[in-house]
Coordinates of C-alpha atoms in Angstrom, one line a residue:
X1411 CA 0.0 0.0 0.0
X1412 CA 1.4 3.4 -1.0
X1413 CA 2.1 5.6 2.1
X1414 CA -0.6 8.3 2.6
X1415 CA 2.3 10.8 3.8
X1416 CA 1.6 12.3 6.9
X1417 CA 1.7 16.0 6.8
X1418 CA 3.1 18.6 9.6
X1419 CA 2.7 22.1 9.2
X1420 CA 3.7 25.1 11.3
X1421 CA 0.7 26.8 13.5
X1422 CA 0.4 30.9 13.8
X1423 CA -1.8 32.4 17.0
X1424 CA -4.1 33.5 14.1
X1425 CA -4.7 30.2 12.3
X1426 CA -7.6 28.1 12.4
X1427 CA -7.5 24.8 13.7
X1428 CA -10.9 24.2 11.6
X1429 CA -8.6 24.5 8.5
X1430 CA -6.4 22.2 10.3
X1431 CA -9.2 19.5 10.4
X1432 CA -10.7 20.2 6.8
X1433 CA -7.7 19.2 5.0
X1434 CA -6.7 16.2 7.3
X1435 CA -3.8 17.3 9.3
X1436 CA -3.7 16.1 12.9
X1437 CA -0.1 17.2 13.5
X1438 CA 1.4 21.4 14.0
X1439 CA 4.2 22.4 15.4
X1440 CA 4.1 26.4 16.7
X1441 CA 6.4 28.4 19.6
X1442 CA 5.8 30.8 22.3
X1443 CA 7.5 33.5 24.5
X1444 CA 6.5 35.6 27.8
X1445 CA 7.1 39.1 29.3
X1446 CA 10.0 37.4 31.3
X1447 CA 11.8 36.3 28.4
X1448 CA 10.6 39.5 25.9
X1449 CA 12.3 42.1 28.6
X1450 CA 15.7 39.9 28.7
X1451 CA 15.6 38.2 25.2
X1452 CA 13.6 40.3 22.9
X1453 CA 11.7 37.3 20.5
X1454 CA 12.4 39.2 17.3
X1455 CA 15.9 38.5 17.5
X1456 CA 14.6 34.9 17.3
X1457 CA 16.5 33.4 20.5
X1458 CA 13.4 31.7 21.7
X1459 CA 12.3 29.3 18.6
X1460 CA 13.9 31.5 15.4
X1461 CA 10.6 33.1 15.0
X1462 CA 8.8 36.6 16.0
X1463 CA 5.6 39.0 17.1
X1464 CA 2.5 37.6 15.3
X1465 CA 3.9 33.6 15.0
X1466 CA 4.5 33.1 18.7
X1467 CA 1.9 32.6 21.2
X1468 CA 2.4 35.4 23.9
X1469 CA 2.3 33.7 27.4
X1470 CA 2.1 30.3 28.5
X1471 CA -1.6 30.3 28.6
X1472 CA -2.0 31.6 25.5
X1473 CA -0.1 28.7 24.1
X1474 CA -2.5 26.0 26.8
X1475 CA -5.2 27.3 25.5
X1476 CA -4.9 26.5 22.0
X1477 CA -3.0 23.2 23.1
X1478 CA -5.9 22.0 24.6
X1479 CA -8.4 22.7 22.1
X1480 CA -6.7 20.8 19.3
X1481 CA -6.0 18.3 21.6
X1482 CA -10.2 17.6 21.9
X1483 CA -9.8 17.3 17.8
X1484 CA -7.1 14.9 18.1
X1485 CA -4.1 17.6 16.9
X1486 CA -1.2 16.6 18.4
X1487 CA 0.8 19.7 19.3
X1488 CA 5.2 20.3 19.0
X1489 CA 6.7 23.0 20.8
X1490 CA 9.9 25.1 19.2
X1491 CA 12.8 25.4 21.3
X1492 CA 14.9 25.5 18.2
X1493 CA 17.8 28.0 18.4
X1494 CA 20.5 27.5 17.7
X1495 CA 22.2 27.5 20.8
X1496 CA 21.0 29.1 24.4
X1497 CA 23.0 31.0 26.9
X1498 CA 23.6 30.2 30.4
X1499 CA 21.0 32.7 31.7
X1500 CA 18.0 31.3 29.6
X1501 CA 18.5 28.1 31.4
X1502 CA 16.7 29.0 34.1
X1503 CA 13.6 30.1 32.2
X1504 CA 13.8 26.9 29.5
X1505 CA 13.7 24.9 32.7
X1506 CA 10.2 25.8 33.7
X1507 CA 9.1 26.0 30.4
X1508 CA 10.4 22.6 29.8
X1509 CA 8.8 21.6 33.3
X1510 CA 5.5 22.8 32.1
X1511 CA 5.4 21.2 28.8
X1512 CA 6.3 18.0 30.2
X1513 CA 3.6 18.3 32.8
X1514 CA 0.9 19.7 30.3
X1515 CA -1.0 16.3 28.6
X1516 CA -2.0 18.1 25.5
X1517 CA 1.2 18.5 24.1
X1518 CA 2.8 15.8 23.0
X1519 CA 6.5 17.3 22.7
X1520 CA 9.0 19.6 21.3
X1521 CA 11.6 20.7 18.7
X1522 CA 15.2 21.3 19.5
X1523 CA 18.9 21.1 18.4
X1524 CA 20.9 22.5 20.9
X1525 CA 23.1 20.1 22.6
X1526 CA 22.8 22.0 25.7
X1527 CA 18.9 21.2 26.3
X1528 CA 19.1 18.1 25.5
X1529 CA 20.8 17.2 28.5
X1530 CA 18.8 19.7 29.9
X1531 CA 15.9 17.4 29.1
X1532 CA 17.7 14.5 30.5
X1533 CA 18.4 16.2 33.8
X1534 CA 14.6 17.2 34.3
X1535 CA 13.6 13.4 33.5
X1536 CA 11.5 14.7 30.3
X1537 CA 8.9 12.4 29.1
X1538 CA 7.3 14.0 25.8
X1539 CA 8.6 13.1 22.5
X1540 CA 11.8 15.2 21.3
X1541 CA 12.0 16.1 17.6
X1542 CA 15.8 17.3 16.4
X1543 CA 15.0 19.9 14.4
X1544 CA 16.8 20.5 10.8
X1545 CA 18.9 22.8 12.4
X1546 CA 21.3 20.0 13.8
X1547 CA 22.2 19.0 9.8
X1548 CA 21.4 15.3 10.3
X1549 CA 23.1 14.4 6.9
X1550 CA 23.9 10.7 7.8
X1551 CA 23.0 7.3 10.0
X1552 CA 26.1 8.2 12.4
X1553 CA 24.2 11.9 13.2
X1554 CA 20.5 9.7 13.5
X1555 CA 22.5 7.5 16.0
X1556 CA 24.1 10.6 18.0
X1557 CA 20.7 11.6 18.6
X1558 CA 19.1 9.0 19.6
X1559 CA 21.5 8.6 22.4
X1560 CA 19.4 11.9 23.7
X1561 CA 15.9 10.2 23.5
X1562 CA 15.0 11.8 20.2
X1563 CA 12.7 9.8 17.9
X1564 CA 12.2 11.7 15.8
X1565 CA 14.5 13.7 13.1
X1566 CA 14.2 16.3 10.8
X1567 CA 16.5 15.5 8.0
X1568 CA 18.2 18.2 6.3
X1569 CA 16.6 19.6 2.8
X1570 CA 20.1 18.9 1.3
X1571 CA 19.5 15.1 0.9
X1572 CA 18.8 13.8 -2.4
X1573 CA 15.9 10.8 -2.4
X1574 CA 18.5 8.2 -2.6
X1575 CA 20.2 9.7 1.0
X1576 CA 16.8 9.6 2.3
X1577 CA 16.1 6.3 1.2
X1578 CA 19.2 4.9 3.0
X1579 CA 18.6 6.4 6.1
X1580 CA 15.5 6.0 6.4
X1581 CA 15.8 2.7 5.9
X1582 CA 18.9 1.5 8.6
X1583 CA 16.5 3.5 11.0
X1584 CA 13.1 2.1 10.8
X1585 CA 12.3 2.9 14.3
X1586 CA 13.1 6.4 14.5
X1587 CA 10.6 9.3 12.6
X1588 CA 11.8 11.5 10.0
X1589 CA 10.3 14.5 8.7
X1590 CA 11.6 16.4 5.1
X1591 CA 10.4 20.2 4.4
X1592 CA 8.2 20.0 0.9
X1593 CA 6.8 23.4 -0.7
X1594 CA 9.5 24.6 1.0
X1595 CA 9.8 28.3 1.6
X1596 CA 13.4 28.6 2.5
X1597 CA 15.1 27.5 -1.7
X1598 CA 17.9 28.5 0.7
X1599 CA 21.5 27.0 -1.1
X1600 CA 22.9 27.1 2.6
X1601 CA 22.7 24.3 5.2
X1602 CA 20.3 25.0 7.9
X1603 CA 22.5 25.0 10.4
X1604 CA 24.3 27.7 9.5
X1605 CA 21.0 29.8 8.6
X1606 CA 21.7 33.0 10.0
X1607 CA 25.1 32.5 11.4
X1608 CA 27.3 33.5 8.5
X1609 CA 25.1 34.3 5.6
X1610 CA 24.1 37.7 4.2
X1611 CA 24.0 39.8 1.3
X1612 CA 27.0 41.7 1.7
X1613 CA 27.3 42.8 -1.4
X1614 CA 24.0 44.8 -0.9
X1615 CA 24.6 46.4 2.3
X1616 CA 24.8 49.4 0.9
X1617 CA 21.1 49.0 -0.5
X1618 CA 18.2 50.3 0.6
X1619 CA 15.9 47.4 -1.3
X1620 CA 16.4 44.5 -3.5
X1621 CA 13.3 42.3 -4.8
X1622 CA 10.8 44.5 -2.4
X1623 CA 13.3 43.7 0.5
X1624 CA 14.6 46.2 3.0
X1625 CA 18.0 46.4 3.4
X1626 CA 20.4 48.7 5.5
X1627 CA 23.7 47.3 5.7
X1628 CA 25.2 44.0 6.8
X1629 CA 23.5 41.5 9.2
X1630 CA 20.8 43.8 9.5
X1631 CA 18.4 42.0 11.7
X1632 CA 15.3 43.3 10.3
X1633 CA 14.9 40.7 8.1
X1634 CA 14.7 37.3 8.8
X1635 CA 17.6 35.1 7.4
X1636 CA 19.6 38.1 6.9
X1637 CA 17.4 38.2 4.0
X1638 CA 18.8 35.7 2.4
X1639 CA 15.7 33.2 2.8
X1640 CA 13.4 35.8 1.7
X1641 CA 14.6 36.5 -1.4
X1642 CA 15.3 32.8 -2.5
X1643 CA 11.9 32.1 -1.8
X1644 CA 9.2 30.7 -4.1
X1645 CA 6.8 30.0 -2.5
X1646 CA 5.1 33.0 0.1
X1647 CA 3.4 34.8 -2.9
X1648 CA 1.1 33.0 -4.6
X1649 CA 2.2 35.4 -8.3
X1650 CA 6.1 35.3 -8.3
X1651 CA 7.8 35.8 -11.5
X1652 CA 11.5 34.6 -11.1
X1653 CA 12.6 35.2 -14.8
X1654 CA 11.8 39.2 -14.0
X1655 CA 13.5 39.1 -10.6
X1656 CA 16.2 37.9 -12.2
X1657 CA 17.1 40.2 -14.6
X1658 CA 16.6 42.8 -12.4
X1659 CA 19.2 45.5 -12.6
X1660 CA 20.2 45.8 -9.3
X1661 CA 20.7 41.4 -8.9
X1662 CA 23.8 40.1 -8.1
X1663 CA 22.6 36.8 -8.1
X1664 CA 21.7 34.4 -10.5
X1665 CA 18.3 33.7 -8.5
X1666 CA 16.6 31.9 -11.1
X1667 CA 19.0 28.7 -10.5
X1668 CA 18.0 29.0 -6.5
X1669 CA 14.2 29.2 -6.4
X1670 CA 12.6 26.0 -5.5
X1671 CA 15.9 24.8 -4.5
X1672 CA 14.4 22.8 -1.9
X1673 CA 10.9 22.4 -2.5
X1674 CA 11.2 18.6 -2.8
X1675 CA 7.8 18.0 -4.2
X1676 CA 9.4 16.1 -7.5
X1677 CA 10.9 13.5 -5.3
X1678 CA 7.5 12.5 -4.2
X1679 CA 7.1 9.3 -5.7
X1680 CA 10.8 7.7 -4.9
X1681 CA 9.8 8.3 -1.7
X1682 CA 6.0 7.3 -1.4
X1683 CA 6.5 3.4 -0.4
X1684 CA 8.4 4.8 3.2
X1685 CA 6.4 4.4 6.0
X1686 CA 9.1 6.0 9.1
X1687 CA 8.6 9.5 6.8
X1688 CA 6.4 12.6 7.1
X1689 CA 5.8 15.6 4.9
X1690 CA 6.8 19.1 6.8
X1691 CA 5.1 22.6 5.7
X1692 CA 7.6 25.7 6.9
X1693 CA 4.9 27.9 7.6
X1694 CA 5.8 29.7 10.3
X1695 CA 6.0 33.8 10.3
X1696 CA 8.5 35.8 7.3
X1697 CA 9.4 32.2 6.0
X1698 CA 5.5 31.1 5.5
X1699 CA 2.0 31.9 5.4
X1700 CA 0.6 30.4 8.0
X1701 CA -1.9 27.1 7.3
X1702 CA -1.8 27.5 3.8
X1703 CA -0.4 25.5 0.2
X1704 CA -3.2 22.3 1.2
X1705 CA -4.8 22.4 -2.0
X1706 CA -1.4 21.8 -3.6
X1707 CA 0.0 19.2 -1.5
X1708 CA -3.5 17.4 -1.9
X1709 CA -3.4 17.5 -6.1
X1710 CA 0.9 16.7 -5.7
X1711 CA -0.3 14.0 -3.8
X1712 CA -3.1 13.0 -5.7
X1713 CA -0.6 12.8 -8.4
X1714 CA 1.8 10.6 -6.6
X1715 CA -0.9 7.7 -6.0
X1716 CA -2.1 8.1 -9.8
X1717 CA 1.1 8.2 -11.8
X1718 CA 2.4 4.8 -13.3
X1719 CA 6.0 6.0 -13.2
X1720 CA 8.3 8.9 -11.7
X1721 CA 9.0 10.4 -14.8
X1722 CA 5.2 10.9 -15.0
X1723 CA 4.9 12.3 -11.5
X1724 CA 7.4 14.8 -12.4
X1725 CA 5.5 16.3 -15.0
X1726 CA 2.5 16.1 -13.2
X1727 CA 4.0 17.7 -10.4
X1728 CA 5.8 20.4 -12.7
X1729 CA 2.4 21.7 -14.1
X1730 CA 0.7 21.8 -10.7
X1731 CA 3.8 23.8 -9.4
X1732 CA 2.9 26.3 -12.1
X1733 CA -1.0 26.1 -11.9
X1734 CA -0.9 26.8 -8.3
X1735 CA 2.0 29.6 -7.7
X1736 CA 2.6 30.5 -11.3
X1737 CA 6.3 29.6 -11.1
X1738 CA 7.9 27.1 -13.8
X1739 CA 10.2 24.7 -12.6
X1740 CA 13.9 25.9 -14.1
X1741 CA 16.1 25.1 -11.6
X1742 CA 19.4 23.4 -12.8
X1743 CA 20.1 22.6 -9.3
X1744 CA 17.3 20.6 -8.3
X1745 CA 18.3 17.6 -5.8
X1746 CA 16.3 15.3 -7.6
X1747 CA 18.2 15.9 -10.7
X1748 CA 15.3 17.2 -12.9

């Protein structure tokens, strides 16, 4: 039997968890912050869970609340602690966080990569299930195994992995969970777990815009990604027109070869038969739009289950790609080597 996929996608405080239900997804991940943590760790600069005003909930009720009531429509719930790394003075406010999750029965567990909390997690005798989020670049069986030695069962593999690296770790691992990213917004060409860290337009930092995107000068924080992930983005507007982006004057970049980088959606069918594998929506603040690009996944894979072959798929999946967000597919890049 082919594998119905099941799908994740990211949860904003102004999403609907009816949405959730009408187009079958029972799983969301989403993050939250307090007044504590805002007056000592501002959540724009995305130390908390990478994420900002608007995508967090605000308070720990807040995030209960909602919790609880998509825990009644059978919606399990994944908290964000995924930073990447945390200082010794946030220790003490990830520990009662921590505390409360693992006390609170309608979330079932969290995201994280840093090293640090997960021996933090350990120490506090956590009992929910622990994702490792993309961020730790889980590019091989010997990183699956390094995390499992922290009670993760769960990973998120890295959206540099070609099908045929997915297919062979999946495979040694069949009792661990893996998640890949699909209509992904990112098209980043960087690993994920350097997003942020050493990435930036530099050239452009003496730009005020570029491709609708404010700019002031290097690592300006204003934008998330250093920018980077907006502008390689296909996927958050639902007209994008690549070719005229890049030919714009001001481009430094070749930007039609990065779009869609990442998007994953023509590797599909290679992977349909695994059952240890969910599909993952990044829909979470600047890099998504919230519970949104359903109706595509459902006709991508509506396509999978109907297509005799992969090389039919593909072309299936090429002209829903450009139906749905009026983008052809002309990366030379692709990982899936179309």
């Amino acid at each position: 039997m082919k594998n119905k996929f099941k799908i994740i996608t990211g949860f904003n405080p102004t999403d609907s968890i009816s949405d959730l239900k009408g187009n079958g997804i029972n799983e969301v991940y989403c993050g939250y912050y307090d007044n504590e943590s805002e007056k000592k760790w501002p959540v724009s600069f995305g130390c908390i869970n990478r994420r900002g005003e608007g995508v967090n909930f605000l308070g720990w009720d807040k995030l209960v609340l909602f919790s609880k009531k998509a825990h009644k429509q059978n919606i399990s719930v994944y908290v964000t602690f995924n930073s990447h790394y945390y200082i010794k003075e946030q220790y003490k406010w990830l520990t009662k966080a921590l505390k409360n999750i693992n006390n609170e029965p309608s979330i079932t567990g969290i995201i994280t990569n840093d090293i640090g909390l997960l021996l933090l997690l350990k120490k506090i005798n956590f009992k929910k299930n622990i994702t490792i989020s993309t961020l730790a670049t889980s590019f091989n069986s010997n990183a699956v195994n390094f995390y499992k030695n922290f009670g993760a069962n769960r990973i998120v593999l890295d959206r540099q992995l070609t099908p045929n690296e997915i297919i062979d770790i999946t495979s040694k691992h069949p009792d661990i969970n893996f998640e890949i990213f699909v209509l992904s917004t990112g098209g980043c060409l960087f690993i994920d777990g350097y997003c942020s860290l050493i990435h930036c337009f530099e050239q452009l930092k003496n730009k005020t815009s570029f491709a609708g995107i404010n700019k002031g000068q290097k690592y300006d924080i204003t934008t998330s990604g250093a920018g980077c992930c907006e502008v390689l983005n296909c996927f958050n507007a639902k007209q994008f027109d690549i070719n005229n982006i890049a030919k714009t004057k001001n481009s430094q970049f070749n930007i039609s070869k990065t779009l869609g980088f990442s998007c994953n959606i023509c590797m599909l069918y290679q992977l349909k038969d695994i059952s240890n594998i969910s599909l993952k929506i990044d829909s979470r603040g600047s890099n998504g739009l919230g519970v949104t690009n359903f109706e595509m996944l459902n006709q991508l894979l509506y396509a999978v289950n109907n297509s005799k072959n992969n090389n039919e798929y593909i072309k299936k999946a090429k002209t829903i790609l450009k139906q749905c967000k009026n983008i052809k597919c002309n990366s030379n890049i692709c990982l899936c080597g179309k």
